[in-house]
The first five atom37 places (N, CA, C, CB, O) and aatype in JSON, in Angstrom:
{
  "aatype": [20, 20, 20, 20, 20, 20, 20, 20, 20, 20, 20, 20, 20, 20, 20, 20, 20, 20, 20, 20, 20, 20, 20, 20, 20, 20, 20, 20, 20, 20, 20, 20, 20, 20, 20, 20, 20, 20, 20, 20, 20, 20, 20, 20, 20, 20, 20, 20, 20, 20, 20, 20, 20, 20, 20, 20, 20, 20, 20, 20, 20, 20, 20, 20, 20, 20, 20, 20, 20, 20, 20, 20, 20, 20, 20, 20, 20, 20, 20, 20, 20, 20, 20, 20, 20, 20, 20, 20],
  "atom_mask": [
    [1, 1, 1, 1, 1],
    [1, 1, 1, 1, 1],
    [1, 1, 1, 1, 1],
    [1, 1, 1, 1, 1],
    [1, 1, 1, 1, 1],
    [1, 1, 1, 1, 1],
    [1, 1, 1, 1, 1],
    [1, 1, 1, 1, 1],
    [1, 1, 1, 1, 1],
    [1, 1, 1, 1, 1],
    [1, 1, 1, 1, 1],
    [1, 1, 1, 1, 1],
    [1, 1, 1, 1, 1],
    [1, 1, 1, 1, 1],
    [1, 1, 1, 1, 1],
    [1, 1, 1, 1, 1],
    [1, 1, 1, 1, 1],
    [1, 1, 1, 1, 1],
    [1, 1, 1, 1, 1],
    [1, 1, 1, 1, 1],
    [1, 1, 1, 1, 1],
    [1, 1, 1, 1, 1],
    [1, 1, 1, 1, 1],
    [1, 1, 1, 1, 1],
    [1, 1, 1, 1, 1],
    [1, 1, 1, 1, 1],
    [1, 1, 1, 1, 1],
    [1, 1, 1, 1, 1],
    [1, 1, 1, 1, 1],
    [1, 1, 1, 1, 1],
    [1, 1, 1, 1, 1],
    [1, 1, 1, 1, 1],
    [1, 1, 1, 1, 1],
    [1, 1, 1, 1, 1],
    [1, 1, 1, 1, 1],
    [1, 1, 1, 1, 1],
    [1, 1, 1, 1, 1],
    [1, 1, 1, 1, 1],
    [1, 1, 1, 1, 1],
    [1, 1, 1, 1, 1],
    [1, 1, 1, 1, 1],
    [1, 1, 1, 1, 1],
    [1, 1, 1, 1, 1],
    [1, 1, 1, 1, 1],
    [1, 1, 1, 1, 1],
    [1, 1, 1, 1, 1],
    [1, 1, 1, 1, 1],
    [1, 1, 1, 1, 1],
    [1, 1, 1, 1, 1],
    [1, 1, 1, 1, 1],
    [1, 1, 1, 1, 1],
    [1, 1, 1, 1, 1],
    [1, 1, 1, 1, 1],
    [1, 1, 1, 1, 1],
    [1, 1, 1, 1, 1],
    [1, 1, 1, 1, 1],
    [1, 1, 1, 1, 1],
    [1, 1, 1, 1, 1],
    [1, 1, 1, 1, 1],
    [1, 1, 1, 1, 1],
    [1, 1, 1, 1, 1],
    [1, 1, 1, 1, 1],
    [1, 1, 1, 1, 1],
    [1, 1, 1, 1, 1],
    [1, 1, 1, 1, 1],
    [1, 1, 1, 1, 1],
    [1, 1, 1, 1, 1],
    [1, 1, 1, 1, 1],
    [1, 1, 1, 1, 1],
    [1, 1, 1, 1, 1],
    [1, 1, 1, 1, 1],
    [1, 1, 1, 1, 1],
    [1, 1, 1, 1, 1],
    [1, 1, 1, 1, 1],
    [1, 1, 1, 1, 1],
    [1, 1, 1, 1, 1],
    [1, 1, 1, 1, 1],
    [1, 1, 1, 1, 1],
    [1, 1, 1, 1, 1],
    [1, 1, 1, 1, 1],
    [1, 1, 1, 1, 1],
    [1, 1, 1, 1, 1],
    [1, 1, 1, 1, 1],
    [1, 1, 1, 1, 1],
    [1, 1, 1, 1, 1],
    [1, 1, 1, 1, 1],
    [1, 1, 1, 1, 1],
    [1, 1, 1, 1, 1]
  ],
  "atom_positions": [
    [[-19.53, -4.51, 26.91], [-19.0, -4.65, 25.58], [-19.92, -3.93, 24.61], [-18.84, -6.14, 25.19], [-21.14, -4.01, 24.73]],
    [[-19.34, -3.24, 23.67], [-20.12, -2.46, 22.72], [-20.4, -3.22, 21.44], [-19.41, -1.19, 22.41], [-20.06, -4.39, 21.28]],
    [[-21.02, -2.51, 20.53], [-21.31, -3.1, 19.23], [-21.07, -2.06, 18.15], [-22.77, -3.63, 19.17], [-21.04, -0.86, 18.41]],
    [[-20.9, -2.54, 16.93], [-20.67, -1.66, 15.79], [-21.66, -2.02, 14.7], [-19.2, -1.78, 15.27], [-21.82, -3.19, 14.36]],
    [[-22.31, -1.02, 14.17], [-23.16, -1.22, 13.01], [-22.38, -0.84, 11.77], [-24.48, -0.39, 13.12], [-21.68, 0.17, 11.76]],
    [[-22.49, -1.66, 10.71], [-21.75, -1.38, 9.5], [-22.53, -1.88, 8.29], [-20.37, -2.02, 9.55], [-23.38, -2.76, 8.4]],
    [[-22.21, -1.32, 7.15], [-22.86, -1.7, 5.9], [-22.23, -2.99, 5.39], [-22.75, -0.56, 4.83], [-21.06, -3.01, 5.0]],
    [[-23.0, -4.06, 5.39], [-22.47, -5.36, 4.98], [-22.16, -5.42, 3.49], [-23.46, -6.45, 5.34], [-21.45, -6.32, 3.05]],
    [[-22.69, -4.48, 2.72], [-22.34, -4.46, 1.3], [-20.98, -3.79, 1.06], [-23.43, -3.73, 0.49], [-20.43, -3.87, -0.04]],
    [[-20.44, -3.12, 2.1], [-19.15, -2.46, 1.98], [-18.04, -3.19, 2.75], [-19.26, -1.04, 2.48], [-16.88, -3.18, 2.33]],
    [[-18.38, -3.81, 3.88], [-17.39, -4.42, 4.74], [-17.81, -5.82, 5.14], [-17.16, -3.55, 5.99], [-19.0, -6.1, 5.27]],
    [[-16.83, -6.68, 5.35], [-17.14, -7.98, 5.95], [-16.8, -7.9, 7.44], [-16.34, -9.14, 5.24], [-16.14, -6.96, 7.89]],
    [[-17.26, -8.88, 8.18], [-17.1, -8.86, 9.64], [-15.64, -8.79, 10.06], [-17.75, -10.1, 10.25], [-15.3, -8.04, 10.97]],
    [[-14.77, -9.55, 9.41], [-13.34, -9.55, 9.78], [-12.73, -8.16, 9.62], [-12.57, -10.57, 8.92], [-11.95, -7.73, 10.47]],
    [[-13.06, -7.48, 8.55], [-12.52, -6.13, 8.33], [-12.98, -5.18, 9.41], [-12.96, -5.61, 6.96], [-12.17, -4.41, 9.93]],
    [[-14.24, -5.22, 9.76], [-14.78, -4.34, 10.8], [-14.13, -4.66, 12.15], [-16.31, -4.48, 10.9], [-13.84, -3.75, 12.93]],
    [[-13.92, -5.93, 12.42], [-13.27, -6.3, 13.68], [-11.83, -5.78, 13.73], [-13.28, -7.83, 13.86], [-11.37, -5.33, 14.79]],
    [[-11.12, -5.82, 12.61], [-9.75, -5.28, 12.58], [-9.76, -3.76, 12.77], [-9.05, -5.65, 11.25], [-8.92, -3.22, 13.49]],
    [[-10.7, -3.08, 12.13], [-10.81, -1.62, 12.31], [-11.12, -1.29, 13.77], [-11.91, -1.04, 11.38], [-10.52, -0.38, 14.34]],
    [[-12.04, -2.03, 14.36], [-12.4, -1.81, 15.77], [-11.21, -2.07, 16.68], [-13.58, -2.72, 16.17], [-11.0, -1.32, 17.64]],
    [[-10.44, -3.1, 16.4], [-9.26, -3.4, 17.23], [-8.25, -2.26, 17.14], [-8.61, -4.74, 16.78], [-7.64, -1.9, 18.15]],
    [[-8.07, -1.71, 15.96], [-7.14, -0.56, 15.82], [-7.66, 0.65, 16.6], [-6.96, -0.2, 14.33], [-6.89, 1.36, 17.24]],
    [[-8.95, 0.87, 16.54], [-9.54, 2.0, 17.25], [-9.36, 1.84, 18.76], [-11.05, 2.13, 16.9], [-8.98, 2.79, 19.45]],
    [[-9.62, 0.64, 19.27], [-9.44, 0.37, 20.69], [-7.97, 0.55, 21.08], [-9.91, -1.06, 21.05], [-7.67, 1.13, 22.12]],
    [[-7.06, 0.06, 20.23], [-5.62, 0.22, 20.49], [-5.27, 1.7, 20.57], [-4.79, -0.46, 19.38], [-4.51, 2.1, 21.46]],
    [[-5.81, 2.51, 19.66], [-5.55, 3.95, 19.68], [-6.09, 4.57, 20.98], [-6.2, 4.64, 18.45], [-5.39, 5.36, 21.62]],
    [[-7.3, 4.23, 21.35], [-7.87, 4.79, 22.58], [-7.05, 4.41, 23.8], [-9.31, 4.31, 22.75], [-6.84, 5.23, 24.7]],
    [[-6.58, 3.16, 23.85], [-5.75, 2.73, 24.98], [-4.46, 3.53, 25.05], [-5.44, 1.23, 24.87], [-4.0, 3.89, 26.14]],
    [[-3.88, 3.81, 23.91], [-2.62, 4.57, 23.89], [-2.84, 6.03, 24.26], [-1.96, 4.48, 22.52], [-2.0, 6.64, 24.91]],
    [[-3.95, 6.58, 23.84], [-4.26, 7.97, 24.19], [-4.48, 8.09, 25.7], [-5.51, 8.47, 23.42], [-4.0, 9.04, 26.32]],
    [[-5.2, 7.15, 26.28], [-5.45, 7.17, 27.73], [-4.13, 7.0, 28.49], [-6.46, 6.06, 28.13], [-3.92, 7.65, 29.51]],
    [[-3.26, 6.13, 28.0], [-1.99, 5.87, 28.68], [-1.03, 7.06, 28.59], [-1.33, 4.65, 28.1], [-0.2, 7.25, 29.47]],
    [[-1.16, 7.86, 27.53], [-0.25, 9.0, 27.33], [-1.09, 10.2, 26.89], [0.88, 8.66, 26.26], [-1.12, 10.56, 25.71]],
    [[-1.76, 10.8, 27.84], [-2.72, 11.88, 27.53], [-2.08, 13.1, 26.91], [-3.44, 12.28, 28.78], [-2.77, 13.88, 26.25]],
    [[-0.79, 13.31, 27.11], [-0.12, 14.47, 26.55], [0.55, 14.17, 25.21], [0.91, 14.99, 27.52], [1.13, 15.06, 24.58]],
    [[0.46, 12.92, 24.77], [1.09, 12.53, 23.51], [0.33, 13.08, 22.31], [1.17, 11.02, 23.42], [-0.86, 13.36, 22.38]],
    [[1.06, 13.24, 21.21], [0.43, 13.69, 19.96], [-0.25, 12.51, 19.29], [1.48, 14.33, 19.0], [0.36, 11.45, 19.13]],
    [[-1.48, 12.68, 18.9], [-2.26, 11.57, 18.36], [-1.67, 11.06, 17.04], [-3.7, 12.01, 18.15], [-1.81, 9.88, 16.72]],
    [[-1.02, 11.93, 16.29], [-0.45, 11.47, 15.01], [0.79, 10.6, 15.22], [-0.09, 12.68, 14.14], [1.27, 9.99, 14.26]],
    [[1.3, 10.53, 16.43], [2.47, 9.7, 16.7], [2.12, 8.34, 17.3], [3.39, 10.43, 17.63], [2.99, 7.48, 17.45]],
    [[0.86, 8.13, 17.62], [0.43, 6.83, 18.14], [0.29, 5.86, 16.99], [-0.9, 6.96, 18.94], [-0.41, 6.14, 16.02]],
    [[0.95, 4.71, 17.1], [0.88, 3.69, 16.07], [-0.29, 2.77, 16.36], [2.2, 2.88, 15.99], [-0.39, 2.22, 17.45]],
    [[-1.18, 2.62, 15.4], [-2.35, 1.76, 15.61], [-2.18, 0.39, 14.97], [-3.6, 2.43, 15.07], [-3.04, -0.47, 15.12]],
    [[-1.09, 0.19, 14.25], [-0.86, -1.1, 13.61], [-0.03, -2.01, 14.51], [-0.16, -0.91, 12.26], [0.86, -1.55, 15.23]],
    [[-0.33, -3.28, 14.46], [0.5, -4.28, 15.13], [1.78, -4.42, 14.31], [-0.25, -5.65, 15.28], [1.78, -4.12, 13.11]],
    [[2.86, -4.88, 14.91], [4.11, -5.05, 14.16], [3.95, -5.93, 12.91], [5.16, -5.65, 15.06], [4.57, -5.65, 11.88]],
    [[3.15, -6.98, 12.99], [2.94, -7.84, 11.82], [2.19, -7.1, 10.71], [2.17, -9.1, 12.21], [2.49, -7.29, 9.53]],
    [[1.21, -6.27, 11.09], [0.48, -5.47, 10.1], [1.41, -4.46, 9.43], [-0.71, -4.74, 10.76], [1.37, -4.28, 8.21]],
    [[2.24, -3.82, 10.23], [3.19, -2.83, 9.7], [4.15, -3.5, 8.71], [3.98, -2.16, 10.85], [4.4, -2.97, 7.63]],
    [[4.67, -4.67, 9.07], [5.58, -5.39, 8.18], [4.88, -5.78, 6.89], [6.14, -6.63, 8.88], [5.46, -5.69, 5.8]],
    [[3.64, -6.23, 7.0], [2.88, -6.6, 5.82], [2.72, -5.42, 4.87], [1.5, -7.14, 6.22], [2.93, -5.55, 3.67]],
    [[2.36, -4.27, 5.42], [2.14, -3.08, 4.59], [3.43, -2.53, 4.0], [1.45, -2.01, 5.41], [3.47, -2.18, 2.82]],
    [[4.47, -2.44, 4.81], [5.7, -1.78, 4.37], [6.63, -2.69, 3.59], [6.43, -1.24, 5.55], [7.39, -2.22, 2.74]],
    [[6.58, -3.99, 3.85], [7.52, -4.88, 3.18], [6.82, -5.76, 2.14], [8.23, -5.76, 4.2], [7.22, -5.77, 0.98]],
    [[5.8, -6.49, 2.55], [5.17, -7.44, 1.64], [4.4, -6.74, 0.53], [4.23, -8.37, 2.42], [4.65, -6.98, -0.65]],
    [[3.46, -5.87, 0.89], [2.65, -5.19, -0.12], [3.45, -4.18, -0.92], [1.48, -4.49, 0.54], [3.1, -3.87, -2.06]],
    [[4.53, -3.69, -0.35], [5.31, -2.65, -1.0], [6.47, -3.24, -1.83], [5.85, -1.69, 0.03], [7.29, -2.49, -2.36]],
    [[6.54, -4.55, -1.92], [7.6, -5.2, -2.69], [7.26, -5.09, -4.17], [7.79, -6.69, -2.25], [6.72, -6.03, -4.77]],
    [[7.57, -3.96, -4.75], [7.2, -3.68, -6.15], [8.4, -3.46, -7.04], [6.29, -2.48, -6.21], [8.26, -2.98, -8.17]],
    [[9.58, -3.79, -6.55], [10.78, -3.57, -7.35], [10.76, -4.46, -8.59], [12.05, -3.85, -6.51], [10.4, -5.64, -8.52]],
    [[11.14, -3.89, -9.7], [11.25, -4.63, -10.96], [12.58, -4.3, -11.6], [10.06, -4.3, -11.92], [13.15, -3.22, -11.4]],
    [[13.06, -5.23, -12.38], [14.32, -5.0, -13.09], [14.07, -4.0, -14.23], [14.9, -6.33, -13.64], [13.08, -4.11, -14.96]],
    [[14.96, -3.05, -14.35], [14.85, -2.05, -15.41], [15.83, -2.43, -16.51], [15.13, -0.59, -14.87], [17.02, -2.62, -16.23]],
    [[15.36, -2.53, -17.75], [16.26, -2.93, -18.82], [17.35, -1.89, -19.06], [15.48, -3.16, -20.11], [17.14, -0.69, -18.86]],
    [[18.51, -2.37, -19.48], [19.65, -1.49, -19.74], [19.6, -0.93, -21.16], [20.96, -2.24, -19.51], [20.63, -0.9, -21.84]],
    [[18.45, -0.5, -21.6], [18.31, 0.03, -22.95], [17.42, 1.27, -22.9], [17.72, -1.05, -23.92], [16.52, 1.37, -22.06]],
    [[17.67, 2.19, -23.79], [16.89, 3.43, -23.83], [15.67, 3.25, -24.73], [17.75, 4.61, -24.33], [15.56, 2.25, -25.44]],
    [[14.78, 4.19, -24.7], [13.61, 4.15, -25.58], [14.04, 4.17, -27.05], [12.66, 5.33, -25.27], [13.51, 3.39, -27.83]],
    [[14.97, 5.05, -27.45], [15.43, 4.98, -28.84], [16.04, 3.62, -29.18], [16.44, 6.09, -29.11], [15.88, 3.13, -30.3]],
    [[16.74, 3.02, -28.23], [17.3, 1.69, -28.46], [16.22, 0.64, -28.68], [18.17, 1.29, -27.3], [16.36, -0.21, -29.56]],
    [[15.17, 0.7, -27.9], [14.03, -0.21, -28.09], [13.39, 0.01, -29.46], [12.98, -0.02, -26.97], [13.0, -0.95, -30.14]],
    [[13.28, 1.27, -29.87], [12.72, 1.59, -31.18], [13.58, 0.98, -32.28], [12.61, 3.13, -31.36], [13.07, 0.38, -33.23]],
    [[14.9, 1.15, -32.16], [15.81, 0.58, -33.16], [15.69, -0.94, -33.21], [17.26, 0.97, -32.84], [15.71, -1.52, -34.3]],
    [[15.56, -1.6, -32.07], [15.38, -3.06, -32.05], [14.11, -3.46, -32.79], [15.31, -3.57, -30.61], [14.11, -4.41, -33.57]],
    [[13.04, -2.71, -32.53], [11.76, -3.04, -33.16], [11.85, -2.87, -34.68], [10.64, -2.15, -32.59], [11.36, -3.71, -35.43]],
    [[12.48, -1.79, -35.13], [12.63, -1.55, -36.56], [13.48, -2.66, -37.18], [13.27, -0.16, -36.84], [13.16, -3.16, -38.26]],
    [[14.56, -3.04, -36.5], [15.43, -4.1, -37.02], [14.69, -5.43, -37.11], [16.67, -4.25, -36.15], [14.91, -6.22, -38.03]],
    [[13.8, -5.69, -36.15], [13.1, -6.96, -36.11], [11.93, -7.02, -37.09], [12.6, -7.22, -34.72], [11.65, -8.08, -37.65]],
    [[11.26, -5.9, -37.3], [10.03, -5.94, -38.1], [10.11, -5.11, -39.37], [8.88, -5.45, -37.27], [9.18, -5.15, -40.18]],
    [[11.17, -4.39, -39.57], [11.27, -3.54, -40.75], [10.59, -2.21, -40.51], [10.65, -4.24, -41.96], [10.09, -1.92, -39.43]],
    [[10.59, -1.42, -41.56], [10.06, -0.06, -41.45], [8.68, 0.09, -42.06], [11.0, 0.91, -42.12], [8.15, 1.2, -42.13]],
    [[8.1, -0.99, -42.5], [6.77, -0.9, -43.09], [6.73, -0.09, -44.37], [5.82, -0.31, -42.11], [5.73, 0.58, -44.65]],
    [[7.8, -0.13, -45.14], [7.83, 0.6, -46.4], [8.26, 2.06, -46.26], [6.5, 0.54, -47.03], [8.32, 2.77, -47.26]],
    [[8.54, 2.51, -45.06], [8.95, 3.89, -44.86], [10.43, 4.05, -45.18], [8.66, 4.34, -43.42], [11.22, 3.12, -44.99]],
    [[10.8, 5.2, -45.65], [12.2, 5.51, -45.92], [12.79, 6.12, -44.64], [12.35, 6.49, -47.15], [12.61, 7.31, -44.37]],
    [[13.49, 5.3, -43.88], [14.07, 5.75, -42.63], [15.56, 5.94, -42.82], [13.79, 4.76, -41.48], [16.29, 4.97, -43.05]],
    [[16.01, 7.17, -42.73], [17.42, 7.48, -42.94], [17.98, 8.16, -41.7], [17.63, 8.37, -44.19], [17.27, 8.85, -40.97]],
    [[19.23, 7.95, -41.48], [19.89, 8.6, -40.34], [20.46, 9.9, -40.74], [20.98, 7.73, -39.77], [21.05, 10.59, -39.91]]
  ]
}
């Protein structure tokens, strides 16, 4: 069994162990398929892939049905023009 040296101010033990597990997984896949392209070997577990692609990537937000000029008009209507002469 090998060992890994790492900067403890940059990484915690769990992170290094996960990186090492991915590296070992990659090496096992390369040995099993020596003619395979390395960029096609997946080093993530299915749960890790789901976490990255679905959970962390869940960034959808509702977009208001109003334009920027419409928002400007709302603001002017709500707060006034501050003494400015605004004409159409």
